[in-house]
XYZ file of C-alpha atoms in Angstrom:
348
model
C -12.512 -20.068 -19.647
C -11.313 -16.414 -19.786
C -8.379 -15.971 -17.421
C -8.056 -12.124 -18.110
C -10.419 -9.199 -17.805
C -11.355 -6.623 -20.390
C -11.572 -2.947 -18.804
C -11.175 -1.077 -22.205
C -14.756 0.294 -22.040
C -14.052 2.140 -18.945
C -11.211 4.047 -20.864
C -11.645 7.774 -20.397
C -10.698 11.019 -22.164
C -11.201 14.591 -21.447
C -14.806 14.423 -22.887
C -15.840 11.621 -20.756
C -14.023 12.041 -17.620
C -16.372 14.518 -16.033
C -19.239 12.016 -16.378
C -17.289 9.484 -14.583
C -16.567 11.583 -11.563
C -13.856 11.385 -8.787
C -13.962 9.439 -5.330
C -11.331 10.296 -2.705
C -10.810 7.592 -0.318
C -9.426 8.848 3.199
C -8.671 5.994 5.607
C -9.075 7.447 9.338
C -7.676 6.290 12.707
C -7.558 8.813 15.577
C -7.801 11.738 13.306
C -10.444 13.722 15.148
C -8.270 16.805 15.708
C -7.792 17.373 12.032
C -10.593 16.150 10.266
C -12.771 19.124 10.113
C -9.939 21.273 8.359
C -9.265 18.565 6.019
C -12.937 18.162 4.944
C -12.911 22.124 4.516
C -9.848 21.730 2.123
C -11.341 19.038 0.036
C -14.488 20.849 -0.204
C -12.552 23.682 -1.710
C -10.784 21.309 -3.970
C -14.184 19.836 -5.066
C -15.286 23.375 -6.281
C -12.234 23.893 -8.104
C -12.370 20.605 -9.812
C -16.102 21.304 -10.675
C -15.187 24.736 -12.230
C -12.164 23.494 -14.167
C -13.186 20.095 -15.403
C -16.924 19.858 -14.684
C -15.858 16.897 -12.305
C -18.375 15.859 -9.705
C -16.760 14.555 -6.497
C -17.295 12.573 -3.368
C -15.096 11.618 -0.462
C -15.277 8.246 1.408
C -14.086 8.627 4.996
C -13.219 5.102 6.339
C -12.875 4.933 10.073
C -10.810 2.079 10.998
C -11.708 1.457 14.249
C -10.709 4.833 16.001
C -10.686 5.173 19.682
C -11.481 8.915 19.733
C -14.189 11.240 18.356
C -13.304 10.641 14.648
C -16.523 8.778 13.683
C -18.862 11.252 15.482
C -17.016 14.246 13.628
C -17.027 12.495 10.322
C -20.810 11.795 10.686
C -21.561 15.603 11.233
C -19.626 16.645 8.080
C -21.615 18.712 5.602
C -22.238 17.525 2.146
C -22.151 21.129 0.777
C -20.313 20.619 -2.735
C -19.313 17.018 -2.764
C -20.924 13.767 -1.698
C -19.955 12.492 1.856
C -19.820 8.763 2.614
C -18.778 7.520 6.240
C -17.779 3.890 6.391
C -17.149 2.679 9.860
C -15.280 -0.740 10.110
C -16.187 -2.787 13.172
C -12.774 -2.726 14.378
C -9.240 -1.777 13.397
C -8.253 -3.858 10.520
C -5.270 -1.862 9.244
C -4.580 0.419 6.630
C -4.695 -1.917 3.691
C -8.272 -3.055 4.535
C -9.568 0.509 5.055
C -8.240 1.333 1.626
C -10.021 -1.846 0.154
C -13.161 -0.765 1.981
C -12.914 2.715 0.466
C -12.205 1.255 -2.899
C -15.435 -0.963 -2.773
C -17.661 1.741 -1.449
C -16.484 4.478 -4.153
C -19.324 5.205 -6.581
C -17.676 7.554 -8.832
C -15.240 6.374 -11.868
C -11.784 7.411 -10.808
C -10.434 6.891 -7.184
C -7.974 8.757 -5.286
C -6.532 7.443 -2.046
C -5.036 9.983 0.373
C -4.331 9.931 4.049
C -6.266 11.707 6.724
C -3.384 13.406 8.603
C -3.088 16.374 6.460
C 0.353 15.039 5.151
C -0.978 14.589 1.607
C -1.711 18.110 0.390
C -5.080 18.434 -1.289
C -3.690 21.220 -3.365
C -1.727 18.546 -5.364
C -4.865 16.638 -6.158
C -5.629 19.043 -9.026
C -2.358 18.372 -10.569
C -2.775 14.483 -10.319
C -6.361 15.060 -11.916
C -4.803 16.938 -14.704
C -2.401 14.153 -15.504
C -5.404 11.781 -15.821
C -7.960 13.953 -17.734
C -5.513 16.114 -19.968
C -2.393 13.651 -20.333
C -4.328 10.350 -20.181
C -2.574 8.511 -17.522
C -4.404 5.717 -15.750
C -2.064 5.585 -12.566
C -0.831 8.783 -10.935
C 1.242 8.111 -8.142
C 3.142 10.377 -5.614
C 6.480 9.941 -4.179
C 8.636 11.760 -1.768
C 10.849 14.341 -3.429
C 13.925 13.505 -0.937
C 14.421 11.956 2.459
C 17.174 14.408 3.558
C 15.167 14.785 6.849
C 15.368 11.178 7.810
C 18.237 9.266 9.412
C 20.839 7.495 7.486
C 19.593 3.969 8.747
C 16.191 4.677 7.675
C 17.233 5.676 4.273
C 19.315 2.687 3.839
C 16.497 0.572 5.157
C 13.979 1.899 2.739
C 16.259 1.470 -0.237
C 17.043 -2.173 0.851
C 13.398 -2.891 1.164
C 12.745 -1.899 -2.431
C 15.693 -3.370 -3.790
C 14.705 -6.727 -2.227
C 10.935 -6.572 -3.238
C 12.011 -5.505 -6.863
C 14.578 -8.245 -7.084
C 13.614 -10.444 -10.202
C 10.219 -8.720 -10.384
C 8.909 -8.184 -13.765
C 6.894 -5.052 -12.673
C 8.910 -2.931 -10.530
C 7.565 -0.836 -7.552
C 8.566 2.683 -7.690
C 10.900 3.571 -4.811
C 9.475 5.903 -2.170
C 6.055 5.743 -3.846
C 3.286 6.230 -1.230
C -0.474 5.556 -1.189
C -1.414 8.916 -2.274
C -2.354 8.248 -5.837
C -5.134 8.545 -8.351
C -6.560 5.594 -10.356
C -8.407 5.980 -13.584
C -11.776 4.224 -13.706
C -10.314 1.280 -15.620
C -7.401 1.219 -13.247
C -9.719 1.022 -10.312
C -11.847 -1.634 -11.792
C -8.667 -3.770 -12.528
C -7.585 -3.430 -9.147
C -11.193 -4.498 -7.557
C -10.741 -7.680 -9.590
C -7.488 -8.863 -7.826
C -8.791 -11.556 -5.291
C -6.125 -11.830 -2.842
C -6.814 -10.983 0.928
C -3.131 -10.139 1.887
C -2.875 -6.838 -0.100
C -0.105 -4.599 -0.709
C -1.697 -1.504 -2.472
C 1.645 -0.220 -3.637
C 2.561 -3.406 -5.200
C -0.857 -4.022 -6.796
C -1.285 -0.701 -8.169
C 1.994 -0.958 -9.887
C 1.281 -4.445 -10.925
C -1.882 -3.834 -12.907
C 0.045 -1.814 -15.493
C -1.519 1.010 -17.778
C 0.104 4.387 -18.246
C 1.776 5.503 -14.938
C 3.372 8.726 -14.029
C 5.163 9.720 -11.002
C 4.729 13.100 -9.171
C 7.286 14.187 -6.529
C 6.141 15.981 -3.665
C 7.272 17.042 0.026
C 4.887 15.862 2.550
C 3.573 18.567 4.936
C 4.277 18.435 8.677
C 1.470 16.726 10.585
C -1.181 19.069 11.740
C -1.878 17.309 14.843
C -0.811 14.223 16.981
C 2.009 11.938 16.390
C 2.424 9.171 13.860
C 1.239 5.559 14.986
C 3.893 3.975 12.719
C 6.585 2.932 15.145
C 10.003 1.181 14.031
C 8.399 -2.143 14.789
C 5.337 -1.713 13.059
C 7.034 -0.365 10.012
C 9.316 -3.479 10.148
C 5.942 -5.572 10.241
C 4.355 -3.790 7.386
C 7.815 -4.230 5.426
C 7.322 -8.186 6.115
C 3.762 -7.975 5.080
C 4.527 -6.263 1.829
C 7.410 -8.610 1.003
C 5.437 -11.657 1.768
C 2.400 -10.662 0.154
C 3.869 -9.383 -3.139
C 7.151 -10.887 -3.637
C 8.967 -14.170 -3.549
C 12.206 -12.454 -3.058
C 12.706 -13.616 0.649
C 12.596 -17.433 -0.662
C 15.070 -16.611 -3.378
C 17.355 -14.912 -0.854
C 17.034 -17.971 1.524
C 17.730 -20.478 -1.570
C 20.879 -18.491 -2.386
C 22.005 -18.239 1.241
C 21.703 -22.146 1.431
C 23.722 -22.292 -1.821
C 26.405 -19.930 -0.583
C 26.733 -21.915 2.822
C 26.855 -25.313 1.101
C 29.765 -23.847 -1.156
C 31.472 -22.536 1.896
C 31.168 -25.854 3.772
C 32.524 -27.720 0.812
C 35.600 -25.537 0.256
C 36.276 -25.691 4.035
C 35.933 -29.680 3.869
C 38.539 -29.394 0.844
C 40.806 -27.265 2.839
C 40.700 -29.815 5.599
C 41.530 -32.790 3.347
C 44.461 -30.582 1.887
C 46.027 -29.979 5.185
C 45.567 -33.630 6.295
C 47.266 -34.785 3.057
C 50.129 -32.308 2.987
C 51.150 -31.913 6.573
C 49.518 -35.235 7.882
C 48.051 -33.191 10.739
C 44.281 -33.261 11.695
C 42.694 -30.031 11.950
C 41.220 -29.659 15.508
C 37.589 -30.412 15.146
C 35.521 -28.965 18.232
C 35.616 -25.232 17.451
C 34.965 -25.551 13.586
C 32.335 -28.149 14.413
C 30.643 -25.829 16.961
C 30.830 -22.677 14.577
C 29.647 -24.831 11.816
C 26.736 -26.310 13.496
C 25.691 -22.864 14.867
C 25.801 -21.197 11.626
C 23.761 -23.885 9.789
C 21.376 -24.181 12.580
C 20.737 -20.482 12.594
C 20.456 -20.191 8.921
C 17.980 -23.116 8.892
C 15.692 -21.282 11.599
C 15.793 -18.324 9.351
C 14.792 -20.104 6.414
C 12.006 -22.040 8.217
C 10.713 -18.722 9.608
C 10.800 -17.201 5.995
C 8.649 -20.333 4.478
C 6.602 -20.064 7.704
C 5.387 -16.406 6.617
C 4.313 -17.764 3.050
C 2.473 -20.824 4.677
C 0.721 -18.345 6.844
C -0.366 -16.285 3.797
C -1.549 -19.504 2.009
C -3.434 -20.367 5.056
C -5.140 -17.089 5.175
C -6.040 -17.145 1.597
C -7.529 -20.562 2.006
C -9.637 -19.588 4.897
C -11.050 -16.667 2.852
C -12.214 -14.625 5.696
C -13.504 -11.306 4.970
C -10.892 -8.543 4.611
C -13.284 -6.081 6.743
C -16.548 -5.957 8.336
C -18.727 -2.456 8.112
C -20.532 -1.631 11.201
C -22.114 1.541 10.071
C -22.551 3.314 6.851
C -23.828 6.824 5.865
C -24.189 8.898 2.932
C -24.908 12.402 2.316
C -25.563 13.940 -1.196
C -24.685 17.415 -2.069
C -27.319 17.998 -4.573
C -29.916 16.861 -2.151
C -28.274 19.079 0.802
C -28.395 21.932 -1.428
C -32.028 22.018 -2.285
C -33.843 20.149 0.433
C -31.677 19.958 3.188
C -29.238 17.020 4.041
C -30.729 13.515 3.701
C -28.887 10.823 5.414
C -29.097 7.244 5.177
C -27.548 5.085 7.738
C -27.413 1.250 7.481
C -25.883 -1.216 9.800
C -24.038 -4.069 7.949
């Protein structure tokens, strides 16, 4: 029984990369206002990549249950210089599920993930592709160059999140790294083989290893609308990431328990010492109440942490599908150029 996987046959170099091609996965949620301009920029990008590397491209738009006209606009996008797939999920499953749906439907070798809100500049894609084809990197990930425009509390929270999730981890997740990244064919194949349903793409893309390189960039302002990531949702995603990828919260709970037990032991020794030396008993009610409240609160926190992990175990055991595809359409650039656009739509 083999417990590993050999993806060496998918290794690429400058000569074979063009034959593999590039799939650009773009998850969408209520991005109707900016979808057409984004597609125009991606079409220009595909033309540049074809001219420089001979690289055939496709874009996979994954509609994650949008409530606006995103899906209808995506259906009408032209496949002039790159193939276009539109994958519509049956409801809003979340970004991680949308990324997985795009990865599953990608037909080319290398896979690139980018957001549909215009903040991930398509102009940077050519640089990422260069690191893959010219320099031989398998994972080319981007990270914010700075967080000067964010509040001190947010910067502190982000730093604390990465410090906690990387605590004791053999494979560290780079701080400030985002989902905007490129995976070589063998890295994409490795990521597809990971079986868990509670996925944290940033962590998994780092965990698979291979040659990786960081590219700093400054996100562009949103071209339209406002972000849907509120503080509460960001906290929820942080908890999901921590409990899906790391056991650091459990270690923290254990260390906190050891710390409280040590403090209780020392406090007990101090009571005995004062009783023996002065013969006076320490008044018990305030110390008893504080001790009980402290220990009770910590126990509830620990139970909550353990409950999060039990919930993840239950989710894995149920083995429910990560997503359902309600509609899938394809347009091929070569057919569109010669015989008009041909479209195949299938309900799944």
